[in-house]
mmCIF file of C-alpha atoms in Angstrom:
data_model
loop_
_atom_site.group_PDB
_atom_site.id
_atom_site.type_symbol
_atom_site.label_atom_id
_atom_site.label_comp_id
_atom_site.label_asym_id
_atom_site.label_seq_id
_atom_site.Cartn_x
_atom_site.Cartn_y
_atom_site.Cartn_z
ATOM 1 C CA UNK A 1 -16.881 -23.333 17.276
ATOM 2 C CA UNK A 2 -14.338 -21.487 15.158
ATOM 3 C CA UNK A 3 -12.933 -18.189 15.620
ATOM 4 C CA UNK A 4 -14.110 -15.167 13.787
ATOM 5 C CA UNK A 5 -12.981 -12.205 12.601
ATOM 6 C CA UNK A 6 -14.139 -9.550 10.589
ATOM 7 C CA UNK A 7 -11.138 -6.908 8.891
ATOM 8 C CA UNK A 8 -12.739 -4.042 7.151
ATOM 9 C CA UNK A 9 -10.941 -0.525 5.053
ATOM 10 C CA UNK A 10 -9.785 -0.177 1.955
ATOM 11 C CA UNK A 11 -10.158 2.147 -1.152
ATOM 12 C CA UNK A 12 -6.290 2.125 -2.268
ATOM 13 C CA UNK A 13 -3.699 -0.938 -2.612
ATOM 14 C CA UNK A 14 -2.111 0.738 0.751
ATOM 15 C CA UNK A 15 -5.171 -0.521 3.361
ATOM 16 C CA UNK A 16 -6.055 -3.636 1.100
ATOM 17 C CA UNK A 17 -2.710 -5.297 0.935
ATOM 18 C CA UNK A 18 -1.857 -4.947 4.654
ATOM 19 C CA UNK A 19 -5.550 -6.084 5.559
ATOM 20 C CA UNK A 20 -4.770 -9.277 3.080
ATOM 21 C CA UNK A 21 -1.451 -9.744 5.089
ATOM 22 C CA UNK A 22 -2.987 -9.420 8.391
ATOM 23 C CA UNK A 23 -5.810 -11.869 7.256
ATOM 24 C CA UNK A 24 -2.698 -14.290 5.624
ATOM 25 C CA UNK A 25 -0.642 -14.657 9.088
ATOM 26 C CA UNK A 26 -4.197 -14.759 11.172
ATOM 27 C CA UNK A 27 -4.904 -17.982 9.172
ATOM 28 C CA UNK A 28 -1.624 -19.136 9.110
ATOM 29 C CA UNK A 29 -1.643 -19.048 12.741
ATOM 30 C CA UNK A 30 -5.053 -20.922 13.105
ATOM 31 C CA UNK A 31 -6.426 -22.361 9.667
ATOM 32 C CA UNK A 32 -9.867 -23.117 11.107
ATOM 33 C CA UNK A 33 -10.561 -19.063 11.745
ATOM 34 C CA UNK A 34 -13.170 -17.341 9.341
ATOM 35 C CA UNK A 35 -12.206 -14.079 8.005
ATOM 36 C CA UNK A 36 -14.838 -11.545 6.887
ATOM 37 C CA UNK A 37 -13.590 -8.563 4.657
ATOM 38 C CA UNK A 38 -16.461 -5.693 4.471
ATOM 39 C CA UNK A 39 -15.171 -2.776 2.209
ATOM 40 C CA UNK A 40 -16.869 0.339 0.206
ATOM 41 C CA UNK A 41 -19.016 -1.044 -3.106
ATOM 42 C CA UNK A 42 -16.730 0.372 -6.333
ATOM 43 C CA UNK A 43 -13.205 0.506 -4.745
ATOM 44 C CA UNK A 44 -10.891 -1.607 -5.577
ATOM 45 C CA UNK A 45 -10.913 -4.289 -2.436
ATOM 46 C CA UNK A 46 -14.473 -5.781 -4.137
ATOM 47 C CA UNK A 47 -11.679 -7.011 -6.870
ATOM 48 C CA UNK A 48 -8.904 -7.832 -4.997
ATOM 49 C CA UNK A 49 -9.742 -9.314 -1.726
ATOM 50 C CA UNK A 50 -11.661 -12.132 -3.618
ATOM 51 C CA UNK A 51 -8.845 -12.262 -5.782
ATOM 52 C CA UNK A 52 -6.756 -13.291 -2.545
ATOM 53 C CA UNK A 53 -9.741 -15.609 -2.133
ATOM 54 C CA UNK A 54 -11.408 -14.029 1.082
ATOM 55 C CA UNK A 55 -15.134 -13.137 0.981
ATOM 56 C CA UNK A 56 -15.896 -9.254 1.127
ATOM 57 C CA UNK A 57 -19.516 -7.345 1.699
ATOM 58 C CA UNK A 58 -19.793 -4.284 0.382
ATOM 59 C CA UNK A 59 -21.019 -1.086 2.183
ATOM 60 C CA UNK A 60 -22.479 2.061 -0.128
ATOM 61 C CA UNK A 61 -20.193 4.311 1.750
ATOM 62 C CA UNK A 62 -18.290 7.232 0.581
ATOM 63 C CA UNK A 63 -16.676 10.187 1.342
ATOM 64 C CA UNK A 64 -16.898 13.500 1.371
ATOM 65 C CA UNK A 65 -15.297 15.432 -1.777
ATOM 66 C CA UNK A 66 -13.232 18.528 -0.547
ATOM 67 C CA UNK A 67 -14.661 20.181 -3.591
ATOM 68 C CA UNK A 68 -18.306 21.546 -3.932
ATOM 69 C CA UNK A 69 -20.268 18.397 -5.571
ATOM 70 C CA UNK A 70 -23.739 17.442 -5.659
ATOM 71 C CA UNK A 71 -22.501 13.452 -4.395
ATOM 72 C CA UNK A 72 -21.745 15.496 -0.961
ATOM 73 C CA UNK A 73 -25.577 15.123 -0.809
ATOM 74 C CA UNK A 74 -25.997 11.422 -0.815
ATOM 75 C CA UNK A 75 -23.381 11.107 1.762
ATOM 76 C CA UNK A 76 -25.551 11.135 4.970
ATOM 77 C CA UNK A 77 -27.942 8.875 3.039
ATOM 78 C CA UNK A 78 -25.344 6.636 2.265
ATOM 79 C CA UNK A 79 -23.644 7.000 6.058
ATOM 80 C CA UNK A 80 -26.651 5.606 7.499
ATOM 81 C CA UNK A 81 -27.410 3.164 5.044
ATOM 82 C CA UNK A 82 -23.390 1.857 5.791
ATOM 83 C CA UNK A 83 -24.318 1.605 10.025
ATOM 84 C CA UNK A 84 -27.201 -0.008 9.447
ATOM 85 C CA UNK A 85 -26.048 -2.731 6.817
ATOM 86 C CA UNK A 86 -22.534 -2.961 9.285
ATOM 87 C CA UNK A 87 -24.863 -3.090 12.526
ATOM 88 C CA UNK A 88 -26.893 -6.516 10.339
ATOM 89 C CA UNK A 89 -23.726 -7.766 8.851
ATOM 90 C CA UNK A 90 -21.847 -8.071 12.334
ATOM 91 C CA UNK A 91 -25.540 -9.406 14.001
ATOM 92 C CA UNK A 92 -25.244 -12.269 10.958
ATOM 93 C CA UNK A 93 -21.291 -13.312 11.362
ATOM 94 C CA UNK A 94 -21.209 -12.552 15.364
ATOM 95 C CA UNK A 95 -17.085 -11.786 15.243
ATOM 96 C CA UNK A 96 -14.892 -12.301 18.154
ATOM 97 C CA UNK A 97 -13.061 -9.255 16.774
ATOM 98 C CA UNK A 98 -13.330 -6.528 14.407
ATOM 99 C CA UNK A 99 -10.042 -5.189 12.484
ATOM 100 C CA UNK A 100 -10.026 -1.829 10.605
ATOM 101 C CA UNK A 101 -6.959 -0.835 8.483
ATOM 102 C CA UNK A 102 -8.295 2.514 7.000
ATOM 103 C CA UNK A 103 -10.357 3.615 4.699
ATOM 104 C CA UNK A 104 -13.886 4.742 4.136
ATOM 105 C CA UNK A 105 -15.614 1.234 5.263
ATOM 106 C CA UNK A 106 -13.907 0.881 8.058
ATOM 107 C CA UNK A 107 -15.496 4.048 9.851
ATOM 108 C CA UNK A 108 -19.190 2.147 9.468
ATOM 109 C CA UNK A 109 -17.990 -1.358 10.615
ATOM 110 C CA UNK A 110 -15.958 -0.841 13.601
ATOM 111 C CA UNK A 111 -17.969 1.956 14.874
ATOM 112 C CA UNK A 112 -21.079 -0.684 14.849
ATOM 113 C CA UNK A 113 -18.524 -3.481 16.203
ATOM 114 C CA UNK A 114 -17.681 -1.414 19.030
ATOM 115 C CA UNK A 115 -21.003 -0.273 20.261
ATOM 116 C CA UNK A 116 -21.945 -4.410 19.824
ATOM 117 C CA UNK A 117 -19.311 -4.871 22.494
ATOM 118 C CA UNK A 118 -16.754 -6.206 19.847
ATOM 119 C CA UNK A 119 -13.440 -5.291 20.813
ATOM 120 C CA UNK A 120 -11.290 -3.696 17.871
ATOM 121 C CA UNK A 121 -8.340 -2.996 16.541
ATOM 122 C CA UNK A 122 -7.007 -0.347 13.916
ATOM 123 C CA UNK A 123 -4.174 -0.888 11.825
ATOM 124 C CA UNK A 124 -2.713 3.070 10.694
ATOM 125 C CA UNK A 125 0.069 2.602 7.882
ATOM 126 C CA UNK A 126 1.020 6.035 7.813
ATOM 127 C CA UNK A 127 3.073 8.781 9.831
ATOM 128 C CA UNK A 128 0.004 10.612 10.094
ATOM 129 C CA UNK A 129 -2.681 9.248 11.229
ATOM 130 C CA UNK A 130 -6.090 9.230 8.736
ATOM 131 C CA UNK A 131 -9.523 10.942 9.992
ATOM 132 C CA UNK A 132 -11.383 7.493 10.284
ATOM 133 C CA UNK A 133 -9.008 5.950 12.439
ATOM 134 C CA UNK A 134 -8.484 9.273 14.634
ATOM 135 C CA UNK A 135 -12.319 8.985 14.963
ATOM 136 C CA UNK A 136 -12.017 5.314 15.630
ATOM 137 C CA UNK A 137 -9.330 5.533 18.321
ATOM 138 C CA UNK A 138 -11.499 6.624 21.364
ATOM 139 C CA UNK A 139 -13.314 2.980 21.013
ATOM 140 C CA UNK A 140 -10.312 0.829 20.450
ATOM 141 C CA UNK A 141 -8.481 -1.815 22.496
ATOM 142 C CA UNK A 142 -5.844 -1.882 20.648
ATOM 143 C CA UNK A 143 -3.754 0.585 17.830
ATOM 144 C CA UNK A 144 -1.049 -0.616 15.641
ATOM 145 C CA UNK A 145 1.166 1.463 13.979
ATOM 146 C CA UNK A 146 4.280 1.319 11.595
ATOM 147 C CA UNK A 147 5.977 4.982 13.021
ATOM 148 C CA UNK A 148 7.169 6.468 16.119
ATOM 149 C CA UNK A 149 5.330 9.546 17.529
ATOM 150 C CA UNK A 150 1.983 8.631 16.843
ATOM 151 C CA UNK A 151 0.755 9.184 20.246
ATOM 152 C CA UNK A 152 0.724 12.720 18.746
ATOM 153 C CA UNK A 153 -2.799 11.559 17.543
ATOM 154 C CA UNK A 154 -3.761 8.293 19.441
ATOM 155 C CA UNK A 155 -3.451 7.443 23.403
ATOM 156 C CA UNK A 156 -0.205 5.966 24.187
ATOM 157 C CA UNK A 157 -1.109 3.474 26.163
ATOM 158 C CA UNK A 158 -2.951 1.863 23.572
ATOM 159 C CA UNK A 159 -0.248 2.000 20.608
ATOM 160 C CA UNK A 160 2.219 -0.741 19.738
ATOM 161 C CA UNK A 161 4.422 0.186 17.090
ATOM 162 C CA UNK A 162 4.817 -3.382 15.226
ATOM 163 C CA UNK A 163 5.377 -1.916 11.290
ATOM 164 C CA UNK A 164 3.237 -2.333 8.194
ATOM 165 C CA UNK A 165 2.502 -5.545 7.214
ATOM 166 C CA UNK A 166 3.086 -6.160 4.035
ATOM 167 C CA UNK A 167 2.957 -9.842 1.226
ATOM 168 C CA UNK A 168 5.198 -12.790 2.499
ATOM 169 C CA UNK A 169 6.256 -13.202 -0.858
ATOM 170 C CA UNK A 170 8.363 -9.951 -0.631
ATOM 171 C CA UNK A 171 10.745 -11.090 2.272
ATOM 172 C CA UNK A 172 13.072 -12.877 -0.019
ATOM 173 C CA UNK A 173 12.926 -11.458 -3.977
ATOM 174 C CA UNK A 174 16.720 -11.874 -4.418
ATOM 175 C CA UNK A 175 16.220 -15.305 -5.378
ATOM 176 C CA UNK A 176 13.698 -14.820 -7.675
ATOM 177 C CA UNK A 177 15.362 -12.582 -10.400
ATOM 178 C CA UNK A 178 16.342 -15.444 -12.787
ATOM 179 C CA UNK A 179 12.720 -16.150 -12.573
ATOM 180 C CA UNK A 180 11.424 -12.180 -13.324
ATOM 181 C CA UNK A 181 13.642 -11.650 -16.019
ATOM 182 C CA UNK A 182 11.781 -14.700 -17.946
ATOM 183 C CA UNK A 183 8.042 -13.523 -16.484
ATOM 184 C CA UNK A 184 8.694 -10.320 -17.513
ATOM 185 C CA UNK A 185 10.477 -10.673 -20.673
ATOM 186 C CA UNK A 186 13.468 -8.815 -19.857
ATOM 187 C CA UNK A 187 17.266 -8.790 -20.251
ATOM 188 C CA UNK A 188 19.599 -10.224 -17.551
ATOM 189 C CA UNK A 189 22.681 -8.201 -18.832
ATOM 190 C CA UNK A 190 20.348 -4.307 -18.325
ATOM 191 C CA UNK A 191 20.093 -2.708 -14.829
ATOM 192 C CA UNK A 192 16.066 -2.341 -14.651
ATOM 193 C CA UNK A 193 14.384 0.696 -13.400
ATOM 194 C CA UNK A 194 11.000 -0.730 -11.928
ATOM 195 C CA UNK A 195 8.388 2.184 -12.046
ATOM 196 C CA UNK A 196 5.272 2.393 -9.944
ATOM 197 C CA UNK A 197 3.083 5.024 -8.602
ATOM 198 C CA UNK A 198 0.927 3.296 -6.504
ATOM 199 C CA UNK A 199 -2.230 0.845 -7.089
ATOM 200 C CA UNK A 200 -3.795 3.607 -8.793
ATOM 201 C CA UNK A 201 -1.046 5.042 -10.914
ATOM 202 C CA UNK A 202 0.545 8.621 -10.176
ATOM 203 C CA UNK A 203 0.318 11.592 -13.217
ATOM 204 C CA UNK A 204 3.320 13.082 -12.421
ATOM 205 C CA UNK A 205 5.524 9.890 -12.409
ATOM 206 C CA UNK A 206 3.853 8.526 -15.610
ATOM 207 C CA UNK A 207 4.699 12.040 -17.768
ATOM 208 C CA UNK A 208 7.810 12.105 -16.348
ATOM 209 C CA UNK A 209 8.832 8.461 -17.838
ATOM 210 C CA UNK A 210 6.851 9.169 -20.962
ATOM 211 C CA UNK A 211 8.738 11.925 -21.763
ATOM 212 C CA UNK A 212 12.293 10.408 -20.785
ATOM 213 C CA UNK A 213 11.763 7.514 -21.913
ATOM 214 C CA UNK A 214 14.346 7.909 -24.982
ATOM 215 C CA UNK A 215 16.831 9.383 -22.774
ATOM 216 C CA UNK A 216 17.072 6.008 -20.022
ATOM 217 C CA UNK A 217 16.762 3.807 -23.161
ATOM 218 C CA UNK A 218 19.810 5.251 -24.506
ATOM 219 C CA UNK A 219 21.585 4.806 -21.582
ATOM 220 C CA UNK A 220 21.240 1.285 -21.864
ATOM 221 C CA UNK A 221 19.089 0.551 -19.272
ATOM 222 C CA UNK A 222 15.538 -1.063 -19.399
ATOM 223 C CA UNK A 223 12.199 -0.223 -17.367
ATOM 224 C CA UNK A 224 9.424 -2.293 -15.874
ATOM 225 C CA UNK A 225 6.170 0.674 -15.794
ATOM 226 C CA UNK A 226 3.484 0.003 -13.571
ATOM 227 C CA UNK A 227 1.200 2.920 -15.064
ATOM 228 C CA UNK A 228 -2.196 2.178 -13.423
ATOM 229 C CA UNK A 229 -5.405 1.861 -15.441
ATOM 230 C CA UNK A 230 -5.760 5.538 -17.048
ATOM 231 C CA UNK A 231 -2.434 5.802 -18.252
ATOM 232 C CA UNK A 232 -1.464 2.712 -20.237
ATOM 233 C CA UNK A 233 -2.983 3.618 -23.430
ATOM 234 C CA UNK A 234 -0.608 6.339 -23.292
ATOM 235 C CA UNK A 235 2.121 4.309 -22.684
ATOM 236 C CA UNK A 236 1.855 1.607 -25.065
ATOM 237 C CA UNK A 237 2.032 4.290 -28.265
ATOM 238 C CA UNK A 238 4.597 5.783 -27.038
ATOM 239 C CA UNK A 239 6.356 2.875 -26.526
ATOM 240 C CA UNK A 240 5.173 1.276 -29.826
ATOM 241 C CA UNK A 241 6.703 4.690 -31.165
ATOM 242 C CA UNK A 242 9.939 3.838 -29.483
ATOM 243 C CA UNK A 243 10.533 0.519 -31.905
ATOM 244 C CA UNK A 244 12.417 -0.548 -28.490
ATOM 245 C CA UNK A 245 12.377 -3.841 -26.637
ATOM 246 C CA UNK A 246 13.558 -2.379 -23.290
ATOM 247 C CA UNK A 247 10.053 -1.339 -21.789
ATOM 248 C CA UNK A 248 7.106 -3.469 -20.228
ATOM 249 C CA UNK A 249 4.205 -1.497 -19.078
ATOM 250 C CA UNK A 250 1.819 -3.035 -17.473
ATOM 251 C CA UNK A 251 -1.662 -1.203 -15.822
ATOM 252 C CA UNK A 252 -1.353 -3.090 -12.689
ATOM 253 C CA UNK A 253 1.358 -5.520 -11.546
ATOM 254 C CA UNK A 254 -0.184 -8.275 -9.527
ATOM 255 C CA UNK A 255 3.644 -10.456 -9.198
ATOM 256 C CA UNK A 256 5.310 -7.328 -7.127
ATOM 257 C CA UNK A 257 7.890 -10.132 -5.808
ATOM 258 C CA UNK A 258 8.980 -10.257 -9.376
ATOM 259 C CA UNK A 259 8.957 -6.818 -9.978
ATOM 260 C CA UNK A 260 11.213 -5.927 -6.989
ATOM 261 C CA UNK A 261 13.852 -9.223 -8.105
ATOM 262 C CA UNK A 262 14.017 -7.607 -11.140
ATOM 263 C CA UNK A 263 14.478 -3.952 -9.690
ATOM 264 C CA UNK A 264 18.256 -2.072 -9.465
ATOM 265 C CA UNK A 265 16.309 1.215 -9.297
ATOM 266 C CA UNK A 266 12.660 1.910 -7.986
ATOM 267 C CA UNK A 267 10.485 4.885 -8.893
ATOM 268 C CA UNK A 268 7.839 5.024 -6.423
ATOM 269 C CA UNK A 269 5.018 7.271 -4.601
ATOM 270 C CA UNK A 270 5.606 7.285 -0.742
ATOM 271 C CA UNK A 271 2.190 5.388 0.687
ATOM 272 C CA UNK A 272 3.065 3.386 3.397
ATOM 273 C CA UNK A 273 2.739 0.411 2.101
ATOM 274 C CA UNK A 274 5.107 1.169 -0.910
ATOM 275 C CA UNK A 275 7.596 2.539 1.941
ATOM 276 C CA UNK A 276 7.388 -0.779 3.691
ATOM 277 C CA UNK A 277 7.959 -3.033 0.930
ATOM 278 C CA UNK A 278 11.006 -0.988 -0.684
ATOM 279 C CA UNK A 279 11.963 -0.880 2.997
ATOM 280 C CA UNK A 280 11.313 -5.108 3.216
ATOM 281 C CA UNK A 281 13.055 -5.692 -0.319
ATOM 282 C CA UNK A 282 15.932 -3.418 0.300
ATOM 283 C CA UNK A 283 15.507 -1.465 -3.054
ATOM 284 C CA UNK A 284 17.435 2.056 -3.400
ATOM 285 C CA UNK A 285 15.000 4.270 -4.689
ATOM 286 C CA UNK A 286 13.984 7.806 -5.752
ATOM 287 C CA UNK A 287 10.539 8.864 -3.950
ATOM 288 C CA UNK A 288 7.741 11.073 -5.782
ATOM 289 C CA UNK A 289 5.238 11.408 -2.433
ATOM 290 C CA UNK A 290 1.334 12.420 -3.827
ATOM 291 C CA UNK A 291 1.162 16.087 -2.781
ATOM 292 C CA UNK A 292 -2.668 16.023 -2.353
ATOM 293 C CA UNK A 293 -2.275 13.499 0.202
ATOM 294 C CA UNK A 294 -4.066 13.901 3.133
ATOM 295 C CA UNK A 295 -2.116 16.424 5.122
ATOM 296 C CA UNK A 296 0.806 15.338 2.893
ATOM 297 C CA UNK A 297 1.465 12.287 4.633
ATOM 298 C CA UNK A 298 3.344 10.730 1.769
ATOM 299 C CA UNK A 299 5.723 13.529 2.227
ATOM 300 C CA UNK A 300 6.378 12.480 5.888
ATOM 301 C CA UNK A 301 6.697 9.028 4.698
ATOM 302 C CA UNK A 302 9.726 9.840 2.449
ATOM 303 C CA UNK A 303 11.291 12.325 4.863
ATOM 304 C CA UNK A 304 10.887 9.463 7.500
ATOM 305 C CA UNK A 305 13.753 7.689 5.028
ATOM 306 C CA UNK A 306 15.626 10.435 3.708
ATOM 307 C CA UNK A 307 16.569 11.676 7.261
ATOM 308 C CA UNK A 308 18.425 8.230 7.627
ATOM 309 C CA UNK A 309 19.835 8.544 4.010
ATOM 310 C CA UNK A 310 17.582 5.337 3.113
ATOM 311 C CA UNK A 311 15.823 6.772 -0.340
ATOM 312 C CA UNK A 312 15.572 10.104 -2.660
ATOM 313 C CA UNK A 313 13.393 12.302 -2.302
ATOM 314 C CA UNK A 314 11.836 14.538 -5.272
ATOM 315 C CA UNK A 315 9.417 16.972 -5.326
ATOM 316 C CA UNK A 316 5.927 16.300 -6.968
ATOM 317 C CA UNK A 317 6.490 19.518 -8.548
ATOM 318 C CA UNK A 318 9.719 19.518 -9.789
ATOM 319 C CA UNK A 319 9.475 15.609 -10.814
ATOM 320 C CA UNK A 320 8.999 16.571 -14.777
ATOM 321 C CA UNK A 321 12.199 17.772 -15.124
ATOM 322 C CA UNK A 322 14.443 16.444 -12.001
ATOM 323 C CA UNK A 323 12.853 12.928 -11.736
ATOM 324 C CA UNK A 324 14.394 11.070 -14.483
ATOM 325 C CA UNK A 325 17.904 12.696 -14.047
ATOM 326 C CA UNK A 326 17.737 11.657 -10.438
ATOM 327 C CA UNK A 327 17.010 7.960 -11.473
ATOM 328 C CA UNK A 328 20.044 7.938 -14.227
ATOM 329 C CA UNK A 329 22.416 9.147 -11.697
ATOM 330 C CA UNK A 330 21.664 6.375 -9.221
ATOM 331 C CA UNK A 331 21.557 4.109 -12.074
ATOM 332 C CA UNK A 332 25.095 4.714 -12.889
ATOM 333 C CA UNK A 333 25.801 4.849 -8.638
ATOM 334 C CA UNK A 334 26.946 1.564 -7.625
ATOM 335 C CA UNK A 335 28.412 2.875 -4.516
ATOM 336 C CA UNK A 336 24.975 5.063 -3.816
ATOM 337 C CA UNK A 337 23.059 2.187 -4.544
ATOM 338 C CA UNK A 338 24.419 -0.064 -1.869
ATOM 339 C CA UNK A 339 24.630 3.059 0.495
ATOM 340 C CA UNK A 340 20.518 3.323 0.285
ATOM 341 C CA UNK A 341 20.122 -0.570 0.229
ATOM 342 C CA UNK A 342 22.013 -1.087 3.346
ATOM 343 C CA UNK A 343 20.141 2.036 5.413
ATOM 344 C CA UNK A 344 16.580 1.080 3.674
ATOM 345 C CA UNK A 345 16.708 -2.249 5.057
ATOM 346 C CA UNK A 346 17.372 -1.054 8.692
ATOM 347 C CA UNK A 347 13.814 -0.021 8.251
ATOM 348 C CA UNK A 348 12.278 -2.941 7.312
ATOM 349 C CA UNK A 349 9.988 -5.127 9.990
ATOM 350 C CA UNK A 350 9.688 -8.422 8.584
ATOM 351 C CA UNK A 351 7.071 -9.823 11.095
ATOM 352 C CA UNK A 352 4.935 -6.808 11.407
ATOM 353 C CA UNK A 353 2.232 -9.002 9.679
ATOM 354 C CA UNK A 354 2.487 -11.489 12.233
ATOM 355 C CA UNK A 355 2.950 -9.019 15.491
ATOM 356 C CA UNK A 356 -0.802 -7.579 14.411
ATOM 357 C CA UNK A 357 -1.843 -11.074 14.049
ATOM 358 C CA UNK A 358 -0.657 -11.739 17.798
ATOM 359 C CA UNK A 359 -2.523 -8.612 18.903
ATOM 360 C CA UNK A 360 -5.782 -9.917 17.314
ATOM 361 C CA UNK A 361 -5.842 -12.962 19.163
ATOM 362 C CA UNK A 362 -4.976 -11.612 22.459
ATOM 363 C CA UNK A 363 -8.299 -9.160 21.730
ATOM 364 C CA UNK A 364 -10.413 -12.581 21.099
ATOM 365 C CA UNK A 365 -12.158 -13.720 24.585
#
């Protein structure tokens, strides 16, 4: 009989992506496995795991909003609801292991997994830890993260400090510029700024660009937006109001290979996964981290890569009026350029994806 394996999180592009990695070397490893995803019903993984072409359940959980809101009701409702669909849906597939990489589903599934006997193991992207996998931790066989320190909030003996893993497709981009500039539509003889703030788009970034957009297009150089869903309306008249064939904004990028070929500068939140890739593609870039992460992780993420002169750092704060002047000046930096490519890709752990895959096997009986 096969192997089985259940991988559950998700809610932003940084827990789906690495769970779709993990999933990618686990099958490329043994092709016969099944692979379960269960995420959280309205978040994005019930659109992009299948997408990847994995099957997904989804669980009614939420979480809790930090703000005073009449949803906080439903949530112990929809808690036990979660445990009890988790406790059936692990009954039904009968894993050999259970995988959680963050996020609110995750907390349901594993806790049920465990308590079956199941061994698990959590995947934590960032350099601080999240609350589900700190509550998580006591029951696990096995924690993977991509920083040092972390025993700070797990027990050391059960760490292994392997990286984020992140798409295959990312290890080599070089190659593929001649390739982006046609996808994309763009012009081999213009540095590109590639903009992104996440799956999910980032306010700050996006009104930053908006507003200096004239300025980098008269500089000669040309941009490739990610802008997330809510913002691209926005975008596109301002663009249209441009008259200017030197921007491509698109909500959501799904071809990030292409994106980073076509990349001299990146613009960029600091979620680990983001982190990991510029890291894996050896991109010098200017970091925004989300402020209102939790306990400003994406902060830590950047600072991880400043320290070693590997990326810019800018304030949230300050990003509306020191963001695009940041980007122009490395634009025009060849030297300061090379400087962050070089230290960036120090950072990088190209088999991360397939270390966690080892680890999952070793857990299976």
């Amino acid at each position: 009989m096969s192997k089985r394996v259940i991988i559950s999180g998700g809610g932003t592009g940084g827990h789906i992506y690495p769970a779709i990695a993990i999933a990618t070397a686990l099958q490329q490893r043994e092709p016969d496995l099944e692979i379960l995803f269960v995420g959280a019903l309205g978040k994005m993984e019930m659109e992009k795991v299948p997408r990847a072409g994995y099957n997904i359940i989804g669980l009614p959980v939420a979480g809790i909003k930090r703000e005073i809101s009449a949803d906080n009701l439903s949530f112990p409702f929809k808690l036990i609801r979660s445990l009890s669909m988790a406790r059936a849906i692990i009954k039904d597939f009968k894993p050999d292991v259970a995988v959680g990489v963050g996020g609110f589903a995750s907390g349901p599934l594993l806790m049920m997994a465990s308590l079956a006997g199941i061994p698990t193991l959590i995947q934590e992207q960032n350099s601080y830890a999240g609350i589900t996998n700190k509550l998580l931790a006591r029951r696990a066989k096995k924690i993977c993260v991509a920083y040092p320190g972390m025993e700070a909030f797990f027990p050391k003996d059960k760490l292994a400090l392997l990286g984020n893993p992140v798409r295959s497709d990312i290890v080599d981009v070089s190659s593929k510029r001649r390739e982006a500039l046609v996808h994309f539509g763009l012009n081999e003889n213009q540095k590109t700024l590639f903009v992104m703030g996440g799956s999910l788009g980032a306010r700050s970034i996006n009104e930053s660009i908006n507003k200096g957009l004239p300025e980098i297009i008269a500089a000669g150089y040309q941009i490739l937006w990610q802008t997330g869903n809510g913002y691209i309306d926005t975008a596109k008249t301002t663009i249209a109001g441009l008259n200017t064939d030197s921007v491509r904004a698109f909500d959501f990028i799904y071809t990030m290979d292409l994106a980073y070929a076509i990349a001299d500068v990146v613009v960029s939140r600091a979620g680990a996964l983001s982190v990991s890739e510029l890291c894996l593609a050896g991109k010098p870039s200017v970091l925004v981290p989300y402020p209102a992460a939790s306990e400003d992780h994406q902060t830590k993420n950047a600072l991880n890569l400043v320290e070693q002169n590997a990326a810019i750092l800018i304030k949230d704060s300050t990003a509306r009026d020191a963001l695009v002047p940041a980007a122009l000046e490395l634009l025009k930096d060849m030297a300061r350029q090379q400087e962050l490519k070089v230290n960036i890709r120090k950072l990088a752990r190209p088999t991360a994806a397939d270390d966690i895959a080892s680890e999952v096997f070793k857990l299976i009986k």
